Coordinates of C-alpha atoms in Angstrom, one line a residue:
X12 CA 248.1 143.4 104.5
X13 CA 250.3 144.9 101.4
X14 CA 248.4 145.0 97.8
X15 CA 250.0 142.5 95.6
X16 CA 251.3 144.4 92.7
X17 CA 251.2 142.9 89.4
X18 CA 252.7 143.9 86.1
X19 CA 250.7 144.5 83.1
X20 CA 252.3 143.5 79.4
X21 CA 252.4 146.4 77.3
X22 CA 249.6 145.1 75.0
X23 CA 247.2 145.9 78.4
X24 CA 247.9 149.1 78.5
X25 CA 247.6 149.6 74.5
X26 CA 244.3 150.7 73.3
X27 CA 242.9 148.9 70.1
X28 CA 244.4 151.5 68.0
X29 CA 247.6 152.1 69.3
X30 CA 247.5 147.9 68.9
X31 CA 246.7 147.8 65.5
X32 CA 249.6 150.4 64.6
X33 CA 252.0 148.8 66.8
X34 CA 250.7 145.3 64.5
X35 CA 251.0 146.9 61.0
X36 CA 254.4 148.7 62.1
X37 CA 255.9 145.5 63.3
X38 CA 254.5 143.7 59.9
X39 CA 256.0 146.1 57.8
X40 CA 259.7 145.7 59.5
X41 CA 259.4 141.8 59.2
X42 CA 258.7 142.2 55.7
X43 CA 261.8 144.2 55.2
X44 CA 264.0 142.4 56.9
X45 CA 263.1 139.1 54.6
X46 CA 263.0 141.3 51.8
X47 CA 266.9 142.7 52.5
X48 CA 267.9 139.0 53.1
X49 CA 266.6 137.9 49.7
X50 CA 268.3 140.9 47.7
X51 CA 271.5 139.8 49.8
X52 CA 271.3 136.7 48.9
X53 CA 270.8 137.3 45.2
X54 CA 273.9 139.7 45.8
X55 CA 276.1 137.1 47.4
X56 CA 275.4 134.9 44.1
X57 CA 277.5 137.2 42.2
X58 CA 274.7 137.6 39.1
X59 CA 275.4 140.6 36.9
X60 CA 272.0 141.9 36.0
X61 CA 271.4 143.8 32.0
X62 CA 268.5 145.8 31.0
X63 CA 265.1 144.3 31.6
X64 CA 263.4 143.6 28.2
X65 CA 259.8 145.6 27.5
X66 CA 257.7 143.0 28.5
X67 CA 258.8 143.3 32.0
X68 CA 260.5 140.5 32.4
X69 CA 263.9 139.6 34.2
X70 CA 266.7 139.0 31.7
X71 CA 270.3 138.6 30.9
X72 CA 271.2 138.1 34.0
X73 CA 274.9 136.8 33.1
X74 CA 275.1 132.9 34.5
X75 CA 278.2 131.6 34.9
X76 CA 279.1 129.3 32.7
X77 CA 280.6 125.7 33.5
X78 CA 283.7 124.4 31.7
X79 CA 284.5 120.3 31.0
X80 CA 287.8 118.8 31.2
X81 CA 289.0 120.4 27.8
X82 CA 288.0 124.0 28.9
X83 CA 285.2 124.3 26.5
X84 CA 282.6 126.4 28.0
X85 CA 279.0 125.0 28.3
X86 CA 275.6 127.5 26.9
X87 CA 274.4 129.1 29.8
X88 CA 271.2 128.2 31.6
X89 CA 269.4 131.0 30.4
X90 CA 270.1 131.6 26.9
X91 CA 268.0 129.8 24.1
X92 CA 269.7 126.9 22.8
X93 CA 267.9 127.0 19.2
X94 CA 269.2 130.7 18.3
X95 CA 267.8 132.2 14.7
X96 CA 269.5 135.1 13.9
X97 CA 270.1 136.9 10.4
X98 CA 273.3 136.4 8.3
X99 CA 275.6 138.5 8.2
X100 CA 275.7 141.2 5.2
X101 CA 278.8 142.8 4.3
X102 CA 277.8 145.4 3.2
X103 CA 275.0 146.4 4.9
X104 CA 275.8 145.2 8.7
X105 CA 278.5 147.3 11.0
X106 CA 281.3 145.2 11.1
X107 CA 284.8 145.3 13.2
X108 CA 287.5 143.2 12.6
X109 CA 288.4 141.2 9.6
X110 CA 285.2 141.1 8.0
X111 CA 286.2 137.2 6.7
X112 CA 286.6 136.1 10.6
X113 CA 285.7 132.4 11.0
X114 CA 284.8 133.5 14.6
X115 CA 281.5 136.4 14.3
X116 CA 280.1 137.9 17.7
X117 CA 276.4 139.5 16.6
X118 CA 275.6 142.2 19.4
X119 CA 272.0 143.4 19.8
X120 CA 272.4 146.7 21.8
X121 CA 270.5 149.9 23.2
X122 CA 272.7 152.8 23.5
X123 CA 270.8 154.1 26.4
X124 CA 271.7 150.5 28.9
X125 CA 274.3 150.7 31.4
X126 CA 275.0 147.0 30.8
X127 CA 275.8 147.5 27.1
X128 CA 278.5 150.7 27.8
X129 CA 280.2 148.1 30.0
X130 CA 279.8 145.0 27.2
X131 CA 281.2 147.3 24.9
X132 CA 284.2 147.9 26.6
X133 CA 284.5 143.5 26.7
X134 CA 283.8 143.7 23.0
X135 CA 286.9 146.2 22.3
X136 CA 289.2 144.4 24.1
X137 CA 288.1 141.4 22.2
X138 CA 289.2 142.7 18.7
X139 CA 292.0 144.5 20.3
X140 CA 293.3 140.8 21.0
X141 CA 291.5 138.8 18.1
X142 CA 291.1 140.8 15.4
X143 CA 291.6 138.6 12.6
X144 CA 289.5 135.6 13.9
X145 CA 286.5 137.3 15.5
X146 CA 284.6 139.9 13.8
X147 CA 282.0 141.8 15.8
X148 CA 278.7 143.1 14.3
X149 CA 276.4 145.9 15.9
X150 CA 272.4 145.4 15.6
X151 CA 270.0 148.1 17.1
X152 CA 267.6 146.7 20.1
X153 CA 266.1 149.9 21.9
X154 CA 264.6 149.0 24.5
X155 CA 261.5 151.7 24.7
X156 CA 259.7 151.3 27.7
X157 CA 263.0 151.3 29.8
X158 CA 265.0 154.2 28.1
X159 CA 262.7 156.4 25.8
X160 CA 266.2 158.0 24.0
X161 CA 267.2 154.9 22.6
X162 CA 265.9 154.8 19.9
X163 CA 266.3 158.6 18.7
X164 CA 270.3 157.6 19.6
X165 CA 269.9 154.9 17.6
X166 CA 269.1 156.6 14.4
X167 CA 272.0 158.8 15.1
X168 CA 274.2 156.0 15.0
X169 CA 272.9 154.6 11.5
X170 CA 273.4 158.2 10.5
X171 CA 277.0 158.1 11.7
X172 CA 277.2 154.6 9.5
X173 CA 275.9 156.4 6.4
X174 CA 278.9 158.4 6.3
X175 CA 281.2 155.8 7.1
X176 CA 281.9 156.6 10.6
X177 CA 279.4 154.1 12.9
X178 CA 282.5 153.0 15.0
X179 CA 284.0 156.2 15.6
X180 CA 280.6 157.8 16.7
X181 CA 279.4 154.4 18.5
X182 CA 282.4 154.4 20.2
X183 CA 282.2 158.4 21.5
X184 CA 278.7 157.8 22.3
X185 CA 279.3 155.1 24.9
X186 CA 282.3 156.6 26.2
X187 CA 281.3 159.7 27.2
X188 CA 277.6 159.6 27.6
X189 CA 275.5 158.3 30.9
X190 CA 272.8 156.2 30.6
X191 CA 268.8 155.5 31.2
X192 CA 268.2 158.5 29.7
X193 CA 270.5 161.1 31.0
X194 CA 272.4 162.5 27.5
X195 CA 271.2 166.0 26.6
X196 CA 270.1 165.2 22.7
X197 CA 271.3 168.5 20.9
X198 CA 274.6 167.2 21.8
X199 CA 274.2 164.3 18.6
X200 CA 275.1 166.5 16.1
X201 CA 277.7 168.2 17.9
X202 CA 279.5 164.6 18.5
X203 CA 279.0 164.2 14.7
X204 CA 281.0 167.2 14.0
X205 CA 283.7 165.4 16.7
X206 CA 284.0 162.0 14.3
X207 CA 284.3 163.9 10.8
X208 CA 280.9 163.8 9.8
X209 CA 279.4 166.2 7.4
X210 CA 276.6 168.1 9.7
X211 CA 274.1 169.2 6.9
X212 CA 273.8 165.6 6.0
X213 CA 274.0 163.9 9.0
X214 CA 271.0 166.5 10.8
X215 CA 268.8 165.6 7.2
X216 CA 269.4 162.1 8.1
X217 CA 268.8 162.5 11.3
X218 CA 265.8 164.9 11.2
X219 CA 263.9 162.3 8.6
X220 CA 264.7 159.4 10.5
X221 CA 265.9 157.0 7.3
X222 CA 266.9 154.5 9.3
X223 CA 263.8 153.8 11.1
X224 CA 263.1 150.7 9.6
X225 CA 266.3 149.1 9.7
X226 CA 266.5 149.7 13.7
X227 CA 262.9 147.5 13.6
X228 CA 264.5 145.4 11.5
X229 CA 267.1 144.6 13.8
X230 CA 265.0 144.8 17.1
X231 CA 262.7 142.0 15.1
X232 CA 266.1 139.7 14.3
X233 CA 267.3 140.1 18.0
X234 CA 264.0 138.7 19.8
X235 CA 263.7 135.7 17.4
X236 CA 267.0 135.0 17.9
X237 CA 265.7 134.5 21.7
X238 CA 266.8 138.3 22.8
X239 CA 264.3 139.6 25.3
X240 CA 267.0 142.6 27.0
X241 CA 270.4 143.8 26.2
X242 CA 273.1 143.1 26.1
X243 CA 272.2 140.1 24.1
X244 CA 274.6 138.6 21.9
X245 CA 275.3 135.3 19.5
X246 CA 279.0 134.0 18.8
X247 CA 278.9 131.8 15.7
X248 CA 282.0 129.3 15.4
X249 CA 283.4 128.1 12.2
X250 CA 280.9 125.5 11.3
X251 CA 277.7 127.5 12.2
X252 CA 277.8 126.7 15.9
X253 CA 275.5 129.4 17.8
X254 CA 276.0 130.2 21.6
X255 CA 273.6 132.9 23.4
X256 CA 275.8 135.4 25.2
X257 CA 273.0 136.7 27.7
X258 CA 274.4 139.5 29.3
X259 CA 277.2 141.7 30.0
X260 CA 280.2 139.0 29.8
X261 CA 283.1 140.0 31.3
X262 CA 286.4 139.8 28.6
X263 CA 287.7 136.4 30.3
X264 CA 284.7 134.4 29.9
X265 CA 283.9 135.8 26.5
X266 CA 287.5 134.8 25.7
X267 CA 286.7 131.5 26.7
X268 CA 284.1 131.1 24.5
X269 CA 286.6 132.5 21.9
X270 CA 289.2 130.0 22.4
X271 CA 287.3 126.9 22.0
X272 CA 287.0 127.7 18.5
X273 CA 291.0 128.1 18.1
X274 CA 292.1 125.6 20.1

């Protein structure tokens, strides 16, 4: 009579410990695998995601906003609908455009955020295009706990302002320079001597740090007017009207925005 011959399942010919690997390896694929299909499906959504604010939560991720039947675009579901934000000065605050613009953009930036290079690039097309109805103002928001430089490239650009040349540096600065920490700092003074700017001055400003309180100043105005990360940004219409741009707005929806106002 023939021995019947039966199959064992491989968890009988496991010992405990080859078992419990075999477990904790097959939990740890299963958890990536939901992980990757979460992150896809945030992907698929099309969000555009800015600098994370110091407190460690997620922001300015851009939403995109809906339009009625007139085209006039709706505040976006995660910007702060009762916005606080300083006037505009004159003559103290960086201003492009015509500086009597019954359209004003107020931009709270880091120069250190990926997401601000690319909102800058929106924000020169914009004036390019509008110059005499919008008029855009800079405000400082270094963001320290994510990019340590910011602030130090900050003061440069004050510095830059003092002598009458905050676009032209501003402008250099984002163009050419990587972000999250990546510019080699001795190269500062060297784009001041690019723009115009008279060194000796520029590296005593610099060196002292005179603008440190005005960068607090504006870091202080951009979270009470609902900023938690950067870009974040405030388009005032004619009469006063305030709408959050939370994020990195592509030009065509910020011209959106724009239009409702000349319409």
């Amino acid at each position: 009579m023939e021995e019947q011959k039966t199959q064992k399942s491989i968890f009988e010919v496991m010992n405990p410990q080859q078992t419990f690997l075999f477990g904790l390896v097959g939990g740890v694929m299963l958890l990536c695998t939901i992980g990757f299909f979460i992150l896809l499906g945030l992907f698929l959504k099309g969000g555009n995601i800015g600098s994370l604010s110091n407190n460690g939560n997620k922001d300015n991720t851009v939403v995109a906003n809906n339009t009625d039947d007139n085209n006039k675009v709706d505040v976006n579901n995660g910007a702060p609908t009762n916005i606080n934000v300083k006037a505009v000065d004159t003559k103290t605050d960086h201003i492009r455009g015509n500086k009597d613009a019954k359209i004003t953009i107020i931009e709270f930036s880091d120069p250190e955020c990926p997401f601000c290079k690319r909102f800058h690039e929106t924000m020169l097309q914009v004036i390019e295009k509008y110059s005499d109805n919008v008029r855009w103002i800079y405000r400082n928001m270094p963001l320290d706990g994510l990019h340590s430089q910011a602030r130090t490239e900050a003061n440069a650009l004050e510095c830059a302002g003092a002598q009458g040349k905050f676009w032209e540096y501003t402008d250099l600065l984002y163009k050419t320079t990587n972000s999250n920490n990546s510019l080699d700092l001795t190269l500062l003074p060297k784009f001041a001597t690019q723009v115009g700017l008279n060194l000796t001055k520029f590296n005593t400003c610099f060196n002292n740090k005179d603008f440190a309180s005005k960068i607090q100043a504006d870091e202080a105005d951009g979270q009470a007017a609902g900023g938690q990360g950067t870009p974040y940004s405030v388009l005032i219409g004619p009469n006063g009207e305030k709408t959050a741009i939370n994020g990195a707005y592509p030009f065509a929806q910020v011209e959106q925005m724009i239009q409702q106002y000349l319409n």
